[in-house]
Short mmCIF file of C-alpha atoms and ligand atoms in Angstrom, two decimals:
data_model
loop_
_atom_site.label_atom_id
_atom_site.label_comp_id
_atom_site.label_asym_id
_atom_site.label_seq_id
_atom_site.Cartn_x
_atom_site.Cartn_y
_atom_site.Cartn_z
CA MET A 1 -23.06 18.77 -18.58
CA VAL A 2 -20.17 17.81 -20.98
CA GLU A 3 -21.42 16.25 -24.06
CA PRO A 4 -19.79 13.09 -25.31
CA HIS A 5 -18.51 14.78 -28.49
CA GLU A 6 -16.74 17.60 -26.47
CA ILE A 7 -14.60 14.87 -24.54
CA ASN A 8 -10.79 14.62 -25.53
CA TRP A 9 -10.32 11.01 -24.74
CA GLN A 10 -6.52 11.24 -24.63
CA GLU A 11 -6.76 13.98 -21.90
CA LEU A 12 -9.26 12.21 -19.43
CA SER A 13 -8.07 12.10 -15.97
CA PHE A 14 -9.69 11.00 -12.76
CA ALA A 15 -11.64 14.43 -12.36
CA TYR A 16 -15.23 14.20 -11.99
CA THR A 17 -17.36 14.79 -15.28
CA PRO A 18 -21.04 13.92 -14.72
CA THR A 19 -22.87 12.09 -17.45
CA LYS A 20 -26.38 12.43 -18.64
CA TYR A 21 -27.99 9.78 -16.81
CA MET A 22 -28.26 8.28 -13.30
CA PHE A 23 -30.23 5.54 -11.86
CA ILE A 24 -32.33 5.71 -8.77
CA ALA A 25 -34.45 3.50 -6.71
CA ARG A 26 -35.94 4.17 -3.17
CA CYS A 27 -37.03 2.04 -0.38
CA GLY A 28 -39.72 2.98 2.10
CA ALA A 29 -40.74 2.02 5.64
CA ASP A 30 -42.06 -1.30 4.09
CA GLN A 31 -38.46 -1.97 3.61
CA LYS A 32 -39.04 -3.12 0.22
CA TRP A 33 -36.86 -1.98 -2.73
CA GLN A 34 -38.39 -0.54 -5.79
CA GLU A 35 -37.22 -1.87 -9.22
CA GLY A 36 -35.83 1.57 -9.99
CA GLU A 37 -35.49 3.83 -13.23
CA VAL A 38 -32.89 5.61 -15.34
CA VAL A 39 -33.39 9.56 -14.90
CA PRO A 40 -31.40 12.57 -15.97
CA TYR A 41 -28.62 13.29 -13.67
CA GLN A 42 -29.83 15.67 -10.72
CA ASP A 43 -29.40 16.86 -7.40
CA ILE A 44 -30.83 14.69 -4.75
CA PRO A 45 -33.05 16.80 -2.27
CA MET A 46 -32.85 15.76 1.36
CA SER A 47 -33.95 16.57 5.01
CA PRO A 48 -31.08 17.99 7.07
CA ALA A 49 -32.07 15.48 9.46
CA ALA A 50 -31.50 12.53 6.95
CA CYS A 51 -29.68 9.57 8.86
CA VAL A 52 -26.65 9.37 6.13
CA LEU A 53 -26.12 13.31 6.96
CA ASN A 54 -26.11 12.94 10.63
CA TYR A 55 -24.93 9.50 11.30
CA GLY A 56 -23.16 8.40 7.96
CA GLN A 57 -25.68 5.33 7.23
CA GLY A 58 -24.42 4.97 3.87
CA LEU A 59 -22.28 2.60 1.55
CA PHE A 60 -21.01 2.58 -2.06
CA GLU A 61 -19.59 0.62 -4.82
CA GLY A 62 -17.15 1.09 -7.44
CA LEU A 63 -16.85 -0.81 -10.97
CA LYS A 64 -15.93 -0.03 -14.79
CA ALA A 65 -17.42 -0.39 -17.77
CA PHE A 66 -14.87 -0.97 -20.56
CA SER A 67 -14.97 -0.60 -24.34
CA GLY A 68 -14.00 -4.07 -26.30
CA LYS A 69 -11.93 -4.46 -29.49
CA ASP A 70 -15.31 -5.46 -30.89
CA ASP A 71 -16.58 -2.02 -30.12
CA LYS A 72 -19.08 -3.55 -27.36
CA ILE A 73 -19.22 -2.52 -23.90
CA TYR A 74 -18.34 -4.89 -21.17
CA LEU A 75 -18.60 -4.87 -17.25
CA PHE A 76 -16.22 -6.77 -14.95
CA ARG A 77 -17.71 -9.16 -12.42
CA PRO A 78 -20.64 -7.01 -11.62
CA GLU A 79 -22.36 -9.80 -9.40
CA GLU A 80 -19.34 -9.54 -7.08
CA ASN A 81 -20.04 -5.74 -6.34
CA ALA A 82 -23.86 -6.84 -5.98
CA MET A 83 -22.93 -9.39 -3.24
CA ARG A 84 -20.66 -7.12 -1.45
CA ILE A 85 -22.82 -4.20 -1.11
CA SER A 86 -25.65 -6.56 0.02
CA GLU A 87 -23.17 -7.66 2.75
CA GLY A 88 -22.42 -4.07 3.71
CA CYS A 89 -26.10 -3.52 3.71
CA GLU A 90 -26.47 -5.86 6.50
CA ARG A 91 -23.79 -4.40 8.82
CA LEU A 92 -25.21 -1.00 8.64
CA CYS A 93 -28.97 -2.12 8.85
CA VAL A 94 -29.76 -1.17 5.52
CA PRO A 95 -32.65 -3.32 3.86
CA PRO A 96 -30.53 -5.72 1.68
CA LEU A 97 -30.79 -4.56 -1.87
CA PRO A 98 -31.83 -7.45 -4.03
CA VAL A 99 -28.85 -8.47 -6.29
CA GLU A 100 -31.27 -8.21 -9.69
CA ILE A 101 -32.16 -4.73 -8.95
CA PHE A 102 -28.29 -3.89 -8.49
CA LEU A 103 -27.38 -5.55 -11.49
CA ASN A 104 -30.30 -4.28 -13.65
CA GLY A 105 -29.36 -0.62 -12.42
CA ILE A 106 -25.58 -1.34 -13.51
CA SER A 107 -26.58 -2.51 -16.93
CA GLU A 108 -29.20 0.24 -17.56
CA ILE A 109 -26.75 3.04 -16.51
CA ALA A 110 -23.78 1.67 -18.67
CA ARG A 111 -26.31 1.53 -21.43
CA ALA A 112 -27.81 4.78 -21.18
CA ASN A 113 -24.45 6.43 -20.62
CA ARG A 114 -22.77 4.36 -23.43
CA GLU A 115 -21.33 7.37 -25.49
CA TYR A 116 -19.40 8.37 -22.42
CA VAL A 117 -17.43 5.18 -22.35
CA PRO A 118 -14.14 5.85 -23.70
CA PRO A 119 -13.46 4.10 -26.92
CA PHE A 120 -11.06 1.22 -27.26
CA ARG A 121 -7.29 1.81 -27.77
CA GLU A 122 -4.74 -0.64 -28.97
CA GLU A 123 -2.31 -0.39 -25.91
CA SER A 124 -3.19 -1.85 -22.95
CA PHE A 125 -1.90 0.99 -20.56
CA SER A 126 -3.80 3.62 -22.28
CA GLN A 127 -7.27 2.30 -21.78
CA GLY A 128 -9.88 4.67 -20.44
CA SER A 129 -13.18 3.25 -18.91
CA LEU A 130 -16.50 4.58 -17.53
CA TYR A 131 -16.31 4.52 -13.50
CA ILE A 132 -19.62 3.55 -12.04
CA ARG A 133 -20.54 4.81 -8.62
CA PRO A 134 -23.43 2.85 -7.02
CA VAL A 135 -24.24 4.23 -3.57
CA ILE A 136 -27.08 3.60 -1.07
CA TRP A 137 -28.01 6.12 1.57
CA GLY A 138 -30.20 6.34 4.49
CA THR A 139 -32.06 9.19 3.33
CA GLY A 140 -35.27 9.50 5.78
CA PRO A 141 -35.03 11.64 8.59
CA ILE A 142 -34.49 10.56 11.94
CA LEU A 143 -33.28 12.04 15.07
CA GLY A 144 -32.15 9.23 17.54
CA VAL A 145 -29.13 7.25 16.27
CA ALA A 146 -31.09 4.61 14.78
CA PRO A 147 -31.74 3.04 11.01
CA ALA A 148 -33.37 5.48 8.62
CA PRO A 149 -37.04 5.09 7.87
CA SER A 150 -36.29 5.22 4.07
CA TYR A 151 -33.40 4.70 1.65
CA THR A 152 -32.14 5.67 -1.87
CA PHE A 153 -30.12 3.91 -4.25
CA VAL A 154 -28.25 5.89 -6.88
CA ILE A 155 -25.90 4.86 -9.73
CA PHE A 156 -23.84 7.79 -11.54
CA ALA A 157 -21.23 7.36 -13.79
CA CYS A 158 -17.92 9.36 -14.96
CA PRO A 159 -15.60 8.72 -17.78
CA VAL A 160 -12.08 8.33 -16.57
CA GLY A 161 -8.61 7.97 -18.32
CA ALA A 162 -5.97 5.61 -18.11
CA TYR A 163 -4.20 5.50 -14.69
CA PHE A 164 -0.84 5.08 -15.98
CA LYS A 165 -0.70 7.62 -18.83
CA LYS A 166 3.09 8.00 -18.69
CA GLY A 167 3.39 4.17 -18.67
CA PHE A 168 3.50 1.87 -15.45
CA GLN A 169 4.93 4.00 -12.73
CA ALA A 170 5.93 2.94 -9.20
CA ILE A 171 4.34 4.54 -6.30
CA LYS A 172 6.14 5.67 -2.71
CA LEU A 173 4.31 4.39 0.44
CA LYS A 174 4.80 5.62 3.85
CA VAL A 175 3.70 3.52 6.75
CA THR A 176 1.71 5.13 9.46
CA THR A 177 1.86 3.80 13.14
CA GLU A 178 -0.12 6.80 14.17
CA TYR A 179 -3.38 6.17 12.13
CA PHE A 180 -5.18 3.25 11.75
CA ARG A 181 -8.07 2.25 8.96
CA ALA A 182 -9.97 -0.56 10.59
CA THR A 183 -10.39 -2.44 13.76
CA LYS A 184 -11.81 -5.76 14.77
CA GLY A 185 -15.57 -5.69 14.86
CA GLY A 186 -15.59 -2.66 13.01
CA THR A 187 -16.55 -2.09 9.25
CA GLY A 188 -13.11 -2.37 7.34
CA TYR A 189 -14.69 -4.99 5.23
CA ILE A 190 -17.36 -3.33 3.68
CA LYS A 191 -17.30 -0.09 1.78
CA ALA A 192 -19.06 2.17 4.50
CA ILE A 193 -18.96 5.81 3.64
CA GLY A 194 -17.62 6.85 7.20
CA ASN A 195 -14.41 4.45 6.68
CA TYR A 196 -12.84 7.15 3.97
CA ALA A 197 -13.10 10.41 5.69
CA THR A 198 -10.78 9.10 8.45
CA GLY A 199 -8.05 8.23 5.90
CA MET A 200 -8.04 11.88 4.43
CA LEU A 201 -5.74 13.42 7.23
CA PRO A 202 -2.89 10.87 7.01
CA ALA A 203 -3.21 10.92 3.14
CA GLN A 204 -2.76 14.28 3.06
CA ILE A 205 0.18 14.51 5.28
CA ALA A 206 1.76 11.74 3.32
CA LYS A 207 1.25 13.60 0.09
CA LYS A 208 2.94 16.77 1.59
CA GLU A 209 5.98 14.79 2.26
CA GLY A 210 6.21 13.38 -1.25
CA PHE A 211 4.62 9.77 -0.86
CA GLN A 212 1.49 8.82 -2.91
CA GLU A 213 -0.16 6.43 -0.26
CA ILE A 214 -0.31 5.30 3.13
CA LEU A 215 0.47 2.03 4.20
CA TYR A 216 -1.79 0.79 7.18
CA LEU A 217 -0.90 -1.72 9.81
CA ASP A 218 -3.02 -3.95 12.16
CA THR A 219 -4.11 -2.08 15.33
CA LYS A 220 -2.90 -4.92 17.62
CA GLU A 221 0.63 -5.37 17.20
CA CYS A 222 1.25 -2.65 14.77
CA LYS A 223 3.32 -5.19 12.70
CA TYR A 224 0.98 -6.82 9.95
CA ILE A 225 0.21 -5.03 6.80
CA GLU A 226 -3.46 -4.28 6.21
CA GLU A 227 -4.26 -2.07 3.18
CA VAL A 228 -2.42 0.63 1.03
CA GLY A 229 -4.73 3.55 1.20
CA ALA A 230 -8.10 2.22 -0.35
CA ALA A 231 -6.28 -0.51 -2.19
CA ASN A 232 -5.44 -4.09 -1.08
CA PHE A 233 -1.63 -5.16 -0.79
CA PHE A 234 0.42 -7.98 -2.38
CA CYS A 235 4.03 -9.03 -2.33
CA TYR A 236 6.00 -11.44 -3.90
CA LEU A 237 8.76 -13.35 -1.93
CA ASN A 238 10.30 -16.64 -2.13
CA GLY A 239 8.33 -17.58 -5.22
CA THR A 240 5.03 -17.10 -3.47
CA LEU A 241 2.36 -14.21 -4.00
CA VAL A 242 1.27 -13.20 -0.62
CA THR A 243 -1.63 -11.09 0.34
CA PRO A 244 -3.36 -10.39 3.85
CA GLU A 245 -5.94 -12.50 4.74
CA LEU A 246 -9.56 -11.35 4.99
CA ASP A 247 -10.17 -10.99 8.86
CA GLY A 248 -12.77 -8.75 8.96
CA ARG A 249 -10.52 -5.69 8.63
CA ILE A 250 -9.73 -5.92 4.74
CA LEU A 251 -12.01 -5.04 2.36
CA PRO A 252 -12.36 -8.08 -0.25
CA GLY A 253 -11.42 -6.53 -3.38
CA ILE A 254 -12.62 -7.82 -6.45
CA THR A 255 -9.17 -7.08 -8.19
CA ARG A 256 -7.66 -8.73 -5.02
CA SER A 257 -9.61 -12.03 -5.84
CA SER A 258 -9.09 -11.58 -9.60
CA ILE A 259 -5.38 -11.25 -9.14
CA LEU A 260 -5.25 -14.37 -6.81
CA GLU A 261 -7.05 -16.47 -9.37
CA LEU A 262 -5.14 -15.59 -12.59
CA ALA A 263 -1.67 -15.88 -10.42
CA GLN A 264 -2.77 -19.50 -9.80
CA LYS A 265 -4.41 -20.31 -12.89
CA ARG A 266 -2.46 -18.41 -15.49
CA LEU A 267 1.02 -18.46 -14.02
CA GLY A 268 0.88 -21.54 -11.82
CA LEU A 269 2.07 -19.46 -8.95
CA LYS A 270 1.91 -20.40 -5.33
CA VAL A 271 -0.53 -17.85 -3.55
CA GLU A 272 -0.88 -17.30 0.14
CA GLU A 273 -3.54 -15.41 2.21
CA ARG A 274 -2.38 -14.69 5.52
CA LYS A 275 -0.66 -12.17 7.85
CA VAL A 276 2.16 -10.24 6.33
CA SER A 277 4.66 -8.53 8.32
CA LEU A 278 6.34 -5.37 7.41
CA GLU A 279 9.68 -7.07 7.97
CA GLU A 280 8.70 -9.65 5.25
CA VAL A 281 7.62 -6.91 3.00
CA PHE A 282 10.99 -5.24 3.02
CA GLN A 283 12.41 -8.58 1.86
CA SER A 284 10.01 -8.89 -1.01
CA GLU A 285 11.14 -9.05 -4.58
CA GLU A 286 8.02 -7.07 -5.72
CA ALA A 287 4.90 -5.51 -4.31
CA PHE A 288 1.82 -3.81 -5.51
CA SER A 289 -1.64 -2.73 -4.67
CA THR A 290 -4.87 -3.58 -6.34
CA GLY A 291 -8.28 -1.73 -6.76
CA THR A 292 -10.59 -0.99 -9.55
CA ALA A 293 -9.22 2.55 -10.04
CA ALA A 294 -5.65 1.53 -10.95
CA VAL A 295 -6.23 -1.90 -11.42
CA VAL A 296 -2.55 -2.69 -10.44
CA SER A 297 0.09 -0.11 -8.91
CA PRO A 298 3.47 -1.14 -8.40
CA VAL A 299 5.30 -0.24 -5.01
CA GLY A 300 8.49 1.00 -5.49
CA SER A 301 9.71 1.91 -2.00
CA ILE A 302 8.34 1.88 1.82
CA PHE A 303 9.24 4.66 4.33
CA TYR A 304 9.01 3.44 7.90
CA LYS A 305 10.62 5.01 10.88
CA GLY A 306 12.90 7.17 9.21
CA LYS A 307 14.25 4.87 6.50
CA GLU A 308 13.29 4.30 2.87
CA HIS A 309 13.18 0.37 1.93
CA LEU A 310 13.43 0.00 -1.75
CA ILE A 311 11.49 -3.11 -3.60
CA ASN A 312 12.87 -4.38 -6.81
CA GLY A 313 15.14 -1.22 -6.86
CA GLY A 314 12.45 1.15 -6.65
CA GLU A 315 10.95 -0.10 -10.26
CA PRO A 316 7.70 -1.89 -11.14
CA GLY A 317 8.59 -5.82 -11.00
CA PRO A 318 8.14 -8.10 -13.91
CA LEU A 319 5.39 -10.06 -12.22
CA THR A 320 3.61 -7.12 -11.36
CA LYS A 321 3.62 -5.83 -14.89
CA LYS A 322 2.36 -9.48 -16.18
CA LEU A 323 -0.38 -9.56 -13.77
CA PHE A 324 -1.42 -6.09 -14.82
CA GLU A 325 -1.54 -6.90 -18.61
CA ILE A 326 -3.28 -10.35 -18.24
CA LEU A 327 -5.94 -8.66 -16.20
CA VAL A 328 -6.45 -5.45 -18.32
CA ASN A 329 -6.52 -7.58 -21.33
CA ILE A 330 -9.23 -9.67 -20.13
CA GLN A 331 -11.09 -6.68 -19.27
CA HIS A 332 -10.83 -5.07 -22.50
CA GLY A 333 -11.40 -8.43 -24.57
CA PHE A 334 -7.72 -8.50 -26.01
CA ASP A 335 -7.87 -11.99 -24.28
CA PRO A 336 -10.36 -14.65 -23.92
CA ASP A 337 -11.95 -14.65 -20.76
CA HIS A 338 -12.16 -18.35 -19.56
CA TYR A 339 -13.74 -17.29 -16.39
CA GLY A 340 -16.86 -15.78 -17.15
CA TRP A 341 -15.81 -12.32 -15.71
CA SER A 342 -16.63 -10.03 -18.78
CA GLN A 343 -20.17 -9.18 -19.20
CA GLU A 344 -21.34 -7.77 -22.49
CA VAL A 345 -23.94 -4.86 -22.07
CA CYS A 346 -24.59 -3.61 -25.49
CA GLN A 347 -23.03 -2.06 -28.62
CA ARG A 348 -21.14 1.09 -27.97
C1 PLP B 401 -12.87 -0.62 -2.89
C2 PLP B 401 -11.79 -1.18 -2.05
C3 PLP B 401 -10.72 -1.92 -2.49
C4 PLP B 401 -10.57 -2.54 -3.66
O1 PLP B 401 -11.66 -3.18 -4.08
P1 PLP B 401 -12.00 -3.60 -5.86
O2 PLP B 401 -13.22 -4.43 -5.70
O3 PLP B 401 -10.66 -4.12 -6.06
O4 PLP B 401 -12.04 -2.46 -6.57
C5 PLP B 401 -9.61 -2.28 -1.26
N1 PLP B 401 -9.42 -1.59 -0.19
C6 PLP B 401 -10.65 -0.57 0.13
C7 PLP B 401 -10.47 0.23 1.34
C8 PLP B 401 -11.66 0.04 -0.91
O5 PLP B 401 -12.51 0.61 -0.48
#
């Protein structure tokens, strides 16, 4: 276990560094969730017949705790994660986790591990954070394919460094017409654990070929953008910020909805949630992906059928950079939060 004082905050990456405490709550056959409690970080004993290990009945969330300029710790829109995991529970036949239990667990884990929250830094591109990972598993044993008889909710946390240590860098995407992420009626709109293992092979192939991420298309026409790996996609064309509409296949990202709101309210931009074709994207002035991990990642090029299409000459665009800064500045308390997004947890 790494002690907080042993951490070199400047050197932090995205590697997994466990912290001292985790949160745990259980749900038994009565379908009632316990309040839960903070316990020392530990392994979870489980039957080999656990539903999650055999049939993948599990789902997760991801959010961050930040140090503000005032040396207080803040969470960003945690109630959105609470509602999203609740919706996911319904789809996977998991007894819905009450929002209050989720929110209380997040605050408790941030508070218990507060020494692991990277300290505030003056430069917005170099901010680290405490990544918080809530996860629910069907841990009870079962042989037939059916919901587990009991469940476990765990929250663990890991300090992470800034994504763009060397400054804002554009990523290269590869379009795949061979692999797909989600289908109609499937689980693309929730963070079901089973959605992520299937993306590992295409991502691995793309990385070997020198790309950072996969750009997924729709299964039906193989023409419209869905997502970038495990992040949402945006492009800016003809003065409008456009992102694929939530059609049951797209994950409703909290960064996505925050960017949509900021683009309209702070920058007065026109925004559209609709089908976005690959052809349109090639004509875009700027493109980027959004997600909790990187916040905003500029897209520099898109490789499709043997051809590389540059976006904004392969460089991060000015609007992309602006949106990134506006959002990060709200998260770290540089800028006033007019939206009630930041939630104070405690003094660091
Ligand atoms: C988590 C996730 C996102 C981003 O959601 P945020 O709430 O912005 O972190 C986008 N796509 C997929 C597939 C995801 O799993």
